[in-house]
PDB file of C-alpha atoms in Angstrom:
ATOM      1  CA  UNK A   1      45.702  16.743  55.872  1.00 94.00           C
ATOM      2  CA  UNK A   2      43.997  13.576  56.667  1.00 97.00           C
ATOM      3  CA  UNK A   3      41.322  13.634  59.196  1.00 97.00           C
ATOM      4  CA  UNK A   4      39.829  10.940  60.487  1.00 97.00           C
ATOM      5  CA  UNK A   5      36.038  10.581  59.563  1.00 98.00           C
ATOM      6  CA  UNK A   6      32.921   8.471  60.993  1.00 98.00           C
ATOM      7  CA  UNK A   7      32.344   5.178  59.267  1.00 98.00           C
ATOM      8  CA  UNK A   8      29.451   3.257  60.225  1.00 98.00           C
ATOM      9  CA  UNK A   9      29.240  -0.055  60.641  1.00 98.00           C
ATOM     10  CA  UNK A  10      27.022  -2.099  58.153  1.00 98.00           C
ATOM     11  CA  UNK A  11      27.556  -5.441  59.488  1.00 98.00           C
ATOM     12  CA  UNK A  12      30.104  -7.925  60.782  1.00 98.00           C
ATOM     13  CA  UNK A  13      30.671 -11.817  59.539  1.00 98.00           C
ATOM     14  CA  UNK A  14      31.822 -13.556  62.525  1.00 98.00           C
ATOM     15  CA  UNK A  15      33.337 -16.605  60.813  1.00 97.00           C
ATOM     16  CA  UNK A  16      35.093 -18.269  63.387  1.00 95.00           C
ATOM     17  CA  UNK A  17      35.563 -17.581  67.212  1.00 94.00           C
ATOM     18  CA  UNK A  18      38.971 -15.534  66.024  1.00 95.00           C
ATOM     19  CA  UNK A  19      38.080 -14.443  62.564  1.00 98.00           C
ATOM     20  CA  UNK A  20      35.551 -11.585  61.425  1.00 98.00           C
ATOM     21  CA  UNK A  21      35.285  -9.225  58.428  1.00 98.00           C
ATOM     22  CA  UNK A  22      33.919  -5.617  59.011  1.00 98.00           C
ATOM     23  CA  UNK A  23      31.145  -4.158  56.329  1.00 98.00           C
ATOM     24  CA  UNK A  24      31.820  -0.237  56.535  1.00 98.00           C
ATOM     25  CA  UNK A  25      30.553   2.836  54.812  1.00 98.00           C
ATOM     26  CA  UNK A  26      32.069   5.933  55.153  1.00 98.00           C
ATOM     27  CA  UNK A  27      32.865   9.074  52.862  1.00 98.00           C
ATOM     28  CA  UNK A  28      36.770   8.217  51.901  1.00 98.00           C
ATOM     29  CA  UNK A  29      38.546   9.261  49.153  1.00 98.00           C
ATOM     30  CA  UNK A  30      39.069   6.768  46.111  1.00 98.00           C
ATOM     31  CA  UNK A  31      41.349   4.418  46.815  1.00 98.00           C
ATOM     32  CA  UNK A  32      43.894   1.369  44.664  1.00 98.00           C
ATOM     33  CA  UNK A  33      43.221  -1.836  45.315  1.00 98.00           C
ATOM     34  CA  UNK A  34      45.866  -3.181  47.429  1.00 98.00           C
ATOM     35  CA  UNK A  35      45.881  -0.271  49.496  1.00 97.00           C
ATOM     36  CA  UNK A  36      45.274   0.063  53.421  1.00 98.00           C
ATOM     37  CA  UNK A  37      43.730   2.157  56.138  1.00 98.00           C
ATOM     38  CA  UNK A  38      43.895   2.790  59.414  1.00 98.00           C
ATOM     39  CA  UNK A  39      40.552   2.110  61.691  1.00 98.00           C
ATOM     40  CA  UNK A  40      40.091   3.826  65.450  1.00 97.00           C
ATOM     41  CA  UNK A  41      37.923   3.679  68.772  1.00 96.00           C
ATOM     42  CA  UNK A  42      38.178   4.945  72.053  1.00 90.00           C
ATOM     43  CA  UNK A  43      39.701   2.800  74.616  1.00 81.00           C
ATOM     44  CA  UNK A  44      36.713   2.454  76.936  1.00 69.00           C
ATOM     45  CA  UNK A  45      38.295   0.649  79.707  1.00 61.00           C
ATOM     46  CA  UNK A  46      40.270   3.548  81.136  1.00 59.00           C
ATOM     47  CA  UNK A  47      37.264   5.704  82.236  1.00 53.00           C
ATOM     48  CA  UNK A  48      39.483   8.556  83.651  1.00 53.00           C
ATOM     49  CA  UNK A  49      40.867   9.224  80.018  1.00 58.00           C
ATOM     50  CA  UNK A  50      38.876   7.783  76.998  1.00 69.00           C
ATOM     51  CA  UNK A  51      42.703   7.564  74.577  1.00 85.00           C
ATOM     52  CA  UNK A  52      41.694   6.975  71.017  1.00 88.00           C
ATOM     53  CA  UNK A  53      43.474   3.684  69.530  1.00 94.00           C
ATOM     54  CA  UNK A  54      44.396   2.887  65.684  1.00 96.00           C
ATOM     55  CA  UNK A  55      45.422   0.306  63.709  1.00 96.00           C
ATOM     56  CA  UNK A  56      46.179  -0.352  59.896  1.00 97.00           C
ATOM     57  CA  UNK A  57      43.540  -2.897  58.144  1.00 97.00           C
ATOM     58  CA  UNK A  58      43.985  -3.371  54.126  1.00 97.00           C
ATOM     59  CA  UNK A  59      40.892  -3.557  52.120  1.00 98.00           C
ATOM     60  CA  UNK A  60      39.419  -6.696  51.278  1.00 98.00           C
ATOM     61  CA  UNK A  61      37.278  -4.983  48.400  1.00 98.00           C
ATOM     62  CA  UNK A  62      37.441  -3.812  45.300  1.00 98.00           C
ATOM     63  CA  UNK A  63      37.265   0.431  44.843  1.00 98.00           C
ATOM     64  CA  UNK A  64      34.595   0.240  42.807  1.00 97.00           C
ATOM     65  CA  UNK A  65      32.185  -0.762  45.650  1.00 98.00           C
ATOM     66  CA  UNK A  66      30.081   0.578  47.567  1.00 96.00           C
ATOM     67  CA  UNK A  67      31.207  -0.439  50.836  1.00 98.00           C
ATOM     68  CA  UNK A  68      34.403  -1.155  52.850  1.00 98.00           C
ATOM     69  CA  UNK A  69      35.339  -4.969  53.521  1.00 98.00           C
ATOM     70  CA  UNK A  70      38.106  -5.545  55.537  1.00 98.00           C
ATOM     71  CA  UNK A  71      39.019  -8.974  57.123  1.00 98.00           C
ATOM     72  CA  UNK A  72      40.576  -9.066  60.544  1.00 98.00           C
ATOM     73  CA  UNK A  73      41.891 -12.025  63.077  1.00 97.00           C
ATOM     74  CA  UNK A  74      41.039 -10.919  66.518  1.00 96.00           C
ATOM     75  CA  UNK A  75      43.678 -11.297  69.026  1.00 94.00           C
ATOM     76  CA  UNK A  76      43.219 -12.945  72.343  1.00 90.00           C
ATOM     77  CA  UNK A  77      44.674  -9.457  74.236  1.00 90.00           C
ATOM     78  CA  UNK A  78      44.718  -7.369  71.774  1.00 90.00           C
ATOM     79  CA  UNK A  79      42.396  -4.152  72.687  1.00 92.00           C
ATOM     80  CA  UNK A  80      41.565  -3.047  69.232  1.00 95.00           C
ATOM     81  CA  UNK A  81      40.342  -6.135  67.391  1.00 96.00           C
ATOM     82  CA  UNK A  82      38.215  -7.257  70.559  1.00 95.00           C
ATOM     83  CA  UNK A  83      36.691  -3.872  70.436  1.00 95.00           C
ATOM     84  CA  UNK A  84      36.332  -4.120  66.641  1.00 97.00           C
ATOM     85  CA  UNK A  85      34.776  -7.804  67.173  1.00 97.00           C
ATOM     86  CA  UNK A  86      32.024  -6.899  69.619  1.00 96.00           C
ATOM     87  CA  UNK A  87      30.337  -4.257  67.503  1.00 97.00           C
ATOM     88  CA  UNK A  88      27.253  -3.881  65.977  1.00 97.00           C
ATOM     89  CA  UNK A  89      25.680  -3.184  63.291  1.00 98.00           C
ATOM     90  CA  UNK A  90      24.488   0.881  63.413  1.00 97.00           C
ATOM     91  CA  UNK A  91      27.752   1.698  65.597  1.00 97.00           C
ATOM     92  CA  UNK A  92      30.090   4.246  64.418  1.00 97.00           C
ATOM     93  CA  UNK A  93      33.862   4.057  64.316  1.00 97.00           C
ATOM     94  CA  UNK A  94      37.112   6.296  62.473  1.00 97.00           C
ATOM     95  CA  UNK A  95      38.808   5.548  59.505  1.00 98.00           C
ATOM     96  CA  UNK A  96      40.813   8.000  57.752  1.00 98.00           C
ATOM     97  CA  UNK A  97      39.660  10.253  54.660  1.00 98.00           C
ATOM     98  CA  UNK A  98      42.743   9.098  52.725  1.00 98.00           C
ATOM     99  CA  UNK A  99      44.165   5.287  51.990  1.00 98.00           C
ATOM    100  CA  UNK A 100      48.090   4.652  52.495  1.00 97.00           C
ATOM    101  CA  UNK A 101      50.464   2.281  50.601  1.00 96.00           C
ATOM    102  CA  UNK A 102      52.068   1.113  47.727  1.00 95.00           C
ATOM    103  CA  UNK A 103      51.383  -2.620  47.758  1.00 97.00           C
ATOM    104  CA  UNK A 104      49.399  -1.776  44.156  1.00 97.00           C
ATOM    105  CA  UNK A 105      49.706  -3.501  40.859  1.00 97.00           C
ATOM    106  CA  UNK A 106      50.803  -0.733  39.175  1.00 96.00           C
ATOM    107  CA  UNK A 107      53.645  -0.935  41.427  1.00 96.00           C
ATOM    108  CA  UNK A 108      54.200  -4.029  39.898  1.00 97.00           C
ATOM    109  CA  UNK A 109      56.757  -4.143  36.420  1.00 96.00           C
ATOM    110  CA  UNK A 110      55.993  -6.562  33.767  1.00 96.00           C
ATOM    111  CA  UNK A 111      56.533 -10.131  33.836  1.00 97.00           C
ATOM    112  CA  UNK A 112      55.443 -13.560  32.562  1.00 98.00           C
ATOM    113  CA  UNK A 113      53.988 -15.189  35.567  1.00 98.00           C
ATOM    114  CA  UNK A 114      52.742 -13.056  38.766  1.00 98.00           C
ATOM    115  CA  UNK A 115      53.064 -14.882  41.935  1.00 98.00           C
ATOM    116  CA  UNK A 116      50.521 -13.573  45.121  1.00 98.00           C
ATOM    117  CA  UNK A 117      51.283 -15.515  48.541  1.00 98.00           C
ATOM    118  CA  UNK A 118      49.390 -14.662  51.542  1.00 98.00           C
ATOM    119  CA  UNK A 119      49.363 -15.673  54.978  1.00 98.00           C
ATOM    120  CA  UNK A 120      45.808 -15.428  57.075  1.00 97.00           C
ATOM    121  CA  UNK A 121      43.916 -12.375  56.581  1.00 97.00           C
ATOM    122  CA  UNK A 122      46.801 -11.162  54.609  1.00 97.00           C
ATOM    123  CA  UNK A 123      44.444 -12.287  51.494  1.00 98.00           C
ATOM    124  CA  UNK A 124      42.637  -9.145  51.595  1.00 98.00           C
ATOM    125  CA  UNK A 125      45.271  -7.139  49.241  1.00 98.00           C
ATOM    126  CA  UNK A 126      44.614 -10.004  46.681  1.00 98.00           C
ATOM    127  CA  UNK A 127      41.129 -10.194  46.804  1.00 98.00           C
ATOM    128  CA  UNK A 128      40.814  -6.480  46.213  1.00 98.00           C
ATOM    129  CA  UNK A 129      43.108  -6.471  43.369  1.00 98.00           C
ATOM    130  CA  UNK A 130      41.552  -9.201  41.589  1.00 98.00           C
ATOM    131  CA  UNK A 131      37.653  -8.111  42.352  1.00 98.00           C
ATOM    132  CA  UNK A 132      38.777  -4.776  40.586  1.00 98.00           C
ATOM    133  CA  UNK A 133      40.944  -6.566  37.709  1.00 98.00           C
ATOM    134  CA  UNK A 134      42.439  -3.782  36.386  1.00 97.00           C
ATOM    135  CA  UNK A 135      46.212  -3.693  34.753  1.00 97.00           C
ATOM    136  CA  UNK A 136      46.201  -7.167  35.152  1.00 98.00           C
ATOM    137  CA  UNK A 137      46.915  -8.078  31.167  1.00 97.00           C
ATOM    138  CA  UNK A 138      49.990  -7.747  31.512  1.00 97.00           C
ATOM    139  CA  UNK A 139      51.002 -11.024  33.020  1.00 98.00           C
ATOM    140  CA  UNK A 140      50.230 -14.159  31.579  1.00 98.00           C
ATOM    141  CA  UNK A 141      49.601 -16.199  34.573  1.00 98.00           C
ATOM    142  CA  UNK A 142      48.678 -15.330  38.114  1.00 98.00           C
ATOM    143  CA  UNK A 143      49.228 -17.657  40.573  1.00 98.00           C
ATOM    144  CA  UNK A 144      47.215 -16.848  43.990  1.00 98.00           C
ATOM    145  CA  UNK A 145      48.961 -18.901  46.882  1.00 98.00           C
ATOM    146  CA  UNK A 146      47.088 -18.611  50.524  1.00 98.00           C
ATOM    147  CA  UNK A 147      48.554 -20.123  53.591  1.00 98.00           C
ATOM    148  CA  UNK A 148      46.495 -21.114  56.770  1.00 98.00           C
ATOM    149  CA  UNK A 149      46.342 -23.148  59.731  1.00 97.00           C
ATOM    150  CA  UNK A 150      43.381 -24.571  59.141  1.00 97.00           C
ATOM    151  CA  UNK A 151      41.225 -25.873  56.154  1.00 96.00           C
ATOM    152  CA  UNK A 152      38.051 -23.823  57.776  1.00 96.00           C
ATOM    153  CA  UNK A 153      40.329 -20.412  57.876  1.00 97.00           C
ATOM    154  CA  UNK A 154      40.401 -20.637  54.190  1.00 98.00           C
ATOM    155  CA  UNK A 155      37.131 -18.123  54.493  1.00 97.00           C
ATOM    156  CA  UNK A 156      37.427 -16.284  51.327  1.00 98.00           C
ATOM    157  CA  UNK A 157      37.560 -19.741  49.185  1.00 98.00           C
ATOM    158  CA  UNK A 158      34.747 -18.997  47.899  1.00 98.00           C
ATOM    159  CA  UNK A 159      35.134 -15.832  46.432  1.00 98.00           C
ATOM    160  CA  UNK A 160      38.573 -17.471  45.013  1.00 98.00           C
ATOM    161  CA  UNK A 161      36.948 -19.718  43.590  1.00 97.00           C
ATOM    162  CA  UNK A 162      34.550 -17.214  41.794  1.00 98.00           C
ATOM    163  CA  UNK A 163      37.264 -15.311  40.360  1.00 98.00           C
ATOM    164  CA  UNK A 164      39.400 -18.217  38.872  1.00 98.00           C
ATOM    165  CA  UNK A 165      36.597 -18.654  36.924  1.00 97.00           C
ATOM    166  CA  UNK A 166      36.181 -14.852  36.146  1.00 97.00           C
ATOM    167  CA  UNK A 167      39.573 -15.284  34.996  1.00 97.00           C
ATOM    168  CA  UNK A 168      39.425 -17.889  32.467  1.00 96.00           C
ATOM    169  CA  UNK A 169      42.285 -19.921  33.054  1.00 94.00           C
ATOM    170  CA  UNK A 170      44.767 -17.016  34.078  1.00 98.00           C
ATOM    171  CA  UNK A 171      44.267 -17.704  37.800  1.00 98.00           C
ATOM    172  CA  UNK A 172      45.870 -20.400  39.457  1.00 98.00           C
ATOM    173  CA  UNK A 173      45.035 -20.725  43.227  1.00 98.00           C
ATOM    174  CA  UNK A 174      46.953 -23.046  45.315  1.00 98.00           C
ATOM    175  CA  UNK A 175      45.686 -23.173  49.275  1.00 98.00           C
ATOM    176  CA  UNK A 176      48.112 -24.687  52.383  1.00 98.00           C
ATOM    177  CA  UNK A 177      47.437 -25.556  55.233  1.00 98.00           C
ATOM    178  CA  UNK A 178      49.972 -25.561  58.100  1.00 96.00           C
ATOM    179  CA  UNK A 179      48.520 -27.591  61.032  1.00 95.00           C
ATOM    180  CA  UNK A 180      46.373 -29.896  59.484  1.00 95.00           C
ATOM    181  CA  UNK A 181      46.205 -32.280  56.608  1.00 94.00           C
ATOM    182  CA  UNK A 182      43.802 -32.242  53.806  1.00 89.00           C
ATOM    183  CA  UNK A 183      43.706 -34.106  50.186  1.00 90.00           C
ATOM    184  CA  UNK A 184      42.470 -30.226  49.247  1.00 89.00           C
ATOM    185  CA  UNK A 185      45.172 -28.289  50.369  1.00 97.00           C
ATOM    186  CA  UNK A 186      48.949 -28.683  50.617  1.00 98.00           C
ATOM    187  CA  UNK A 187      50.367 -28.971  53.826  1.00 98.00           C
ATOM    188  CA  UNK A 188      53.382 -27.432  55.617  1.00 97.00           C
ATOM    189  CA  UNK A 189      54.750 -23.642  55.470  1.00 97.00           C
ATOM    190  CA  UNK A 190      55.422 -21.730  52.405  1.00 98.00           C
ATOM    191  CA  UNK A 191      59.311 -21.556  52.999  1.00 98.00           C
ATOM    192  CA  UNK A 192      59.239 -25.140  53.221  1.00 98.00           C
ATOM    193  CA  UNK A 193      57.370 -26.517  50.008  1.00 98.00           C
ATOM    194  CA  UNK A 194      59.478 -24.193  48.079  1.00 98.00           C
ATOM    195  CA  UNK A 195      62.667 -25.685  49.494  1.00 98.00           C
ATOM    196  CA  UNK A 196      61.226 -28.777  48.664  1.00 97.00           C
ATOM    197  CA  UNK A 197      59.885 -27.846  45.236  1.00 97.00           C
ATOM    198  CA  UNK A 198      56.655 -29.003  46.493  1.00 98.00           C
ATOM    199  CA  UNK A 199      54.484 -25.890  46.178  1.00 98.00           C
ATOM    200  CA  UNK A 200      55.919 -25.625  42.218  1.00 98.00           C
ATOM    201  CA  UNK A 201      55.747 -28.705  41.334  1.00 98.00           C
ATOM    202  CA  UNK A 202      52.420 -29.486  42.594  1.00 97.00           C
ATOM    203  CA  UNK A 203      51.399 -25.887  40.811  1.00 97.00           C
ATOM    204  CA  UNK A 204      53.119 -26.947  37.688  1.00 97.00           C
ATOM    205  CA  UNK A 205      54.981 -23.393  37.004  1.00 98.00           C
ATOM    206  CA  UNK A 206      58.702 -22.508  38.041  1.00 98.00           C
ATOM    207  CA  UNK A 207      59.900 -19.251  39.928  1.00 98.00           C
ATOM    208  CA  UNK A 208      62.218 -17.613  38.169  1.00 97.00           C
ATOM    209  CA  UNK A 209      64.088 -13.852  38.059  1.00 97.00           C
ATOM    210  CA  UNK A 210      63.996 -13.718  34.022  1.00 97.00           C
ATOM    211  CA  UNK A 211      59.850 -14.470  33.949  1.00 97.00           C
ATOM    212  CA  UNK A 212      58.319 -13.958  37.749  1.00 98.00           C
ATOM    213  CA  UNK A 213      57.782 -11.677  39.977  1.00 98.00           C
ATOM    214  CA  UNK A 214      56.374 -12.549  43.812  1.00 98.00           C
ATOM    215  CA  UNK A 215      54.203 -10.519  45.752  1.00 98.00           C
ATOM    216  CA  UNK A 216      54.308 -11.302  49.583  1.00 98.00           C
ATOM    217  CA  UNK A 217      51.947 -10.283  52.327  1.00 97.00           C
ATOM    218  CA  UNK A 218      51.473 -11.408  55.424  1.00 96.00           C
ATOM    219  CA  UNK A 219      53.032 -13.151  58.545  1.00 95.00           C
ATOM    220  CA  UNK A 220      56.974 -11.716  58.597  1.00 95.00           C
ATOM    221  CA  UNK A 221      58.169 -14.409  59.391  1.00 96.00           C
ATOM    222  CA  UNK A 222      56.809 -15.959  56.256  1.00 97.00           C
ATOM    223  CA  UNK A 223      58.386 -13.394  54.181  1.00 97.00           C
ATOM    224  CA  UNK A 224      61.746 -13.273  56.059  1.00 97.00           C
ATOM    225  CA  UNK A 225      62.490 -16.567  55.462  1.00 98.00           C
ATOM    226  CA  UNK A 226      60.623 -17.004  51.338  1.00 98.00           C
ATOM    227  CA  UNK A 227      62.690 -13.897  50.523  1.00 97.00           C
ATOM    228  CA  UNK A 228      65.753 -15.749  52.149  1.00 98.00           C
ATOM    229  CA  UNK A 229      65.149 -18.511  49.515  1.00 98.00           C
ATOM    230  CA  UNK A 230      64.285 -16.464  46.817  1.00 98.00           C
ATOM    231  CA  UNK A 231      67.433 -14.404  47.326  1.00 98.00           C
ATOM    232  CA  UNK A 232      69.972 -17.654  47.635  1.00 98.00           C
ATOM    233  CA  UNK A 233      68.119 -20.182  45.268  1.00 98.00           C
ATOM    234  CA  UNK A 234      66.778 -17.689  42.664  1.00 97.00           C
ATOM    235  CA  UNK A 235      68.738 -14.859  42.373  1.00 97.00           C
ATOM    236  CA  UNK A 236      65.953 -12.467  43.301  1.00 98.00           C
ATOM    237  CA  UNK A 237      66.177  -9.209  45.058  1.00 97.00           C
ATOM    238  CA  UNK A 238      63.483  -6.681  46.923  1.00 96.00           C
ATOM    239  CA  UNK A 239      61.865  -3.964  44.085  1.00 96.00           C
ATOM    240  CA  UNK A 240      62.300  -0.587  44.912  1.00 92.00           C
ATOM    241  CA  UNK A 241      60.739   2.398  42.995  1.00 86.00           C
ATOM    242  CA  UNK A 242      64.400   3.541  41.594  1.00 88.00           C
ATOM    243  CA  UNK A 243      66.057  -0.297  41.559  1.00 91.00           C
ATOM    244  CA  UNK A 244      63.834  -2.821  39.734  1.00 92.00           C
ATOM    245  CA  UNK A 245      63.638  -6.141  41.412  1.00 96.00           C
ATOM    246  CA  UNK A 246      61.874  -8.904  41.706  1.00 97.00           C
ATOM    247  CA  UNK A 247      59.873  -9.519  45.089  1.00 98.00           C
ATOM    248  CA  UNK A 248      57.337  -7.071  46.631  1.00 97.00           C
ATOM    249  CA  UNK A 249      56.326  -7.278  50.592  1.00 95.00           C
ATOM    250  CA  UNK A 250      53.921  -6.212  52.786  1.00 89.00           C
ATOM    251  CA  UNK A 251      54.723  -7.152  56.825  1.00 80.00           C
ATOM    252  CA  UNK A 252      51.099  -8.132  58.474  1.00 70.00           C
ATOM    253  CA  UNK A 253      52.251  -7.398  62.160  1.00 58.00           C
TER     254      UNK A 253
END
């Protein structure tokens, strides 16, 4: 059983005209960072039958707090993040009692370096993971790679920023930008700069199957075509639970 519960809305951070993060609290069971959940409203437009609609949000925060974060890009016809992006704080929505997935660290097997690319909102995963910091000795570097259009998507910079220095020279963060050029960023898609041995060079570590292992979350198109590189120029393969490997994946549809 997993019912769905009420969580209530504590507030929402409208940081750009498409991009918002939801501040929940609600009664659900412990969860590992990485995980995700699946919110739900009604569908108020059809008046003649109020249909209940879902979808699947990871958490942006660590386990250990008090509240739910999750970040969220609202789509120009998309019912559910419109709905979720014109709430208020004091309303009430569902999430369910129990988290799903295994995009976890202790998923992870050991290695040398730790690679973490993200597209968009597909940071959350990371965020969480590093805010809770826990099995995370076991890799000597981390490298924390986030890919977005636009320098003023990075959103979460800040909070980056923070933990690189939590991490005392673990952490290396790397940001790209897609559509735009900045001196702060790199610019161009991930599949790209590694063809180009841009994104390692400029990072100053290698990829490699005997020492790394990447974690990928995000756009699929992204990972489609970074695990097609990975695959031909690395001699990396998928992990599965009873074949160990060397790349990880979560699709952010």
């Amino acid at each position: 059983m997993n019912p769905w519960i009420i969580a209530n809305v504590l507030a929402i951070k409208k940081w750009t005209n498409n991009l918002f993060s939801l501040i929940l609290n609600a009664s659900i069971d412990p969860f590992y960072a990485g995980q995700f959940n699946k919110l739900s409203v009604y569908d108020d437009t059809n008046v003649t039958n109020r249909n209940r609609i879902q979808r699947a949000y990871s958490y942006l925060n660590a386990p250990k707090d008090k509240n739910i974060e999750i970040y969220i890009v609202r789509v120009k016809n998309g019912k559910m993040s419109n709905i979720l992006y014109n709430l208020k704080s004091g309303d009430n929505i569902f999430i369910k009692q129990k988290s799903f997935g295994f995009f976890v660290i202790n998923e992870i097997p050991d290695c040398k370096n730790l690679w973490m690319f993200a597209t968009g909102t597909a940071i959350g995963p990371y965020c969480s993971i590093l805010q809770e910091g826990k099995n995370l000795d076991r890799f000597n570097k981390i490298i924390l790679i986030h890919a977005v259009r636009y320098q003023h998507e990075l959103t979460y910079l800040p909070l980056m920023q923070e933990l690189y220095k939590q991490y005392n020279g673990k952490l290396n963060i790397q940001t790209i930008t897609s559509q735009e050029k900045n001196h702060n960023s790199l610019t161009g898609r991930i599949p790209i700069l590694l063809q180009n041995n841009i994104l390692e060079k400029k990072v100053g570590l290698t990829i490699q199957s005997n020492t790394s292992h990447v974690m990928l979350c995000g756009n699929p198109a992204m990972i489609k075509d970074t695990c097609l590189f990975l695959k031909n120029n690395r001699n990396m393969k998928k992990h599965l639970r009873r074949e160990k490997g060397h790349i990880t994946l979560e699709n952010y549809w």
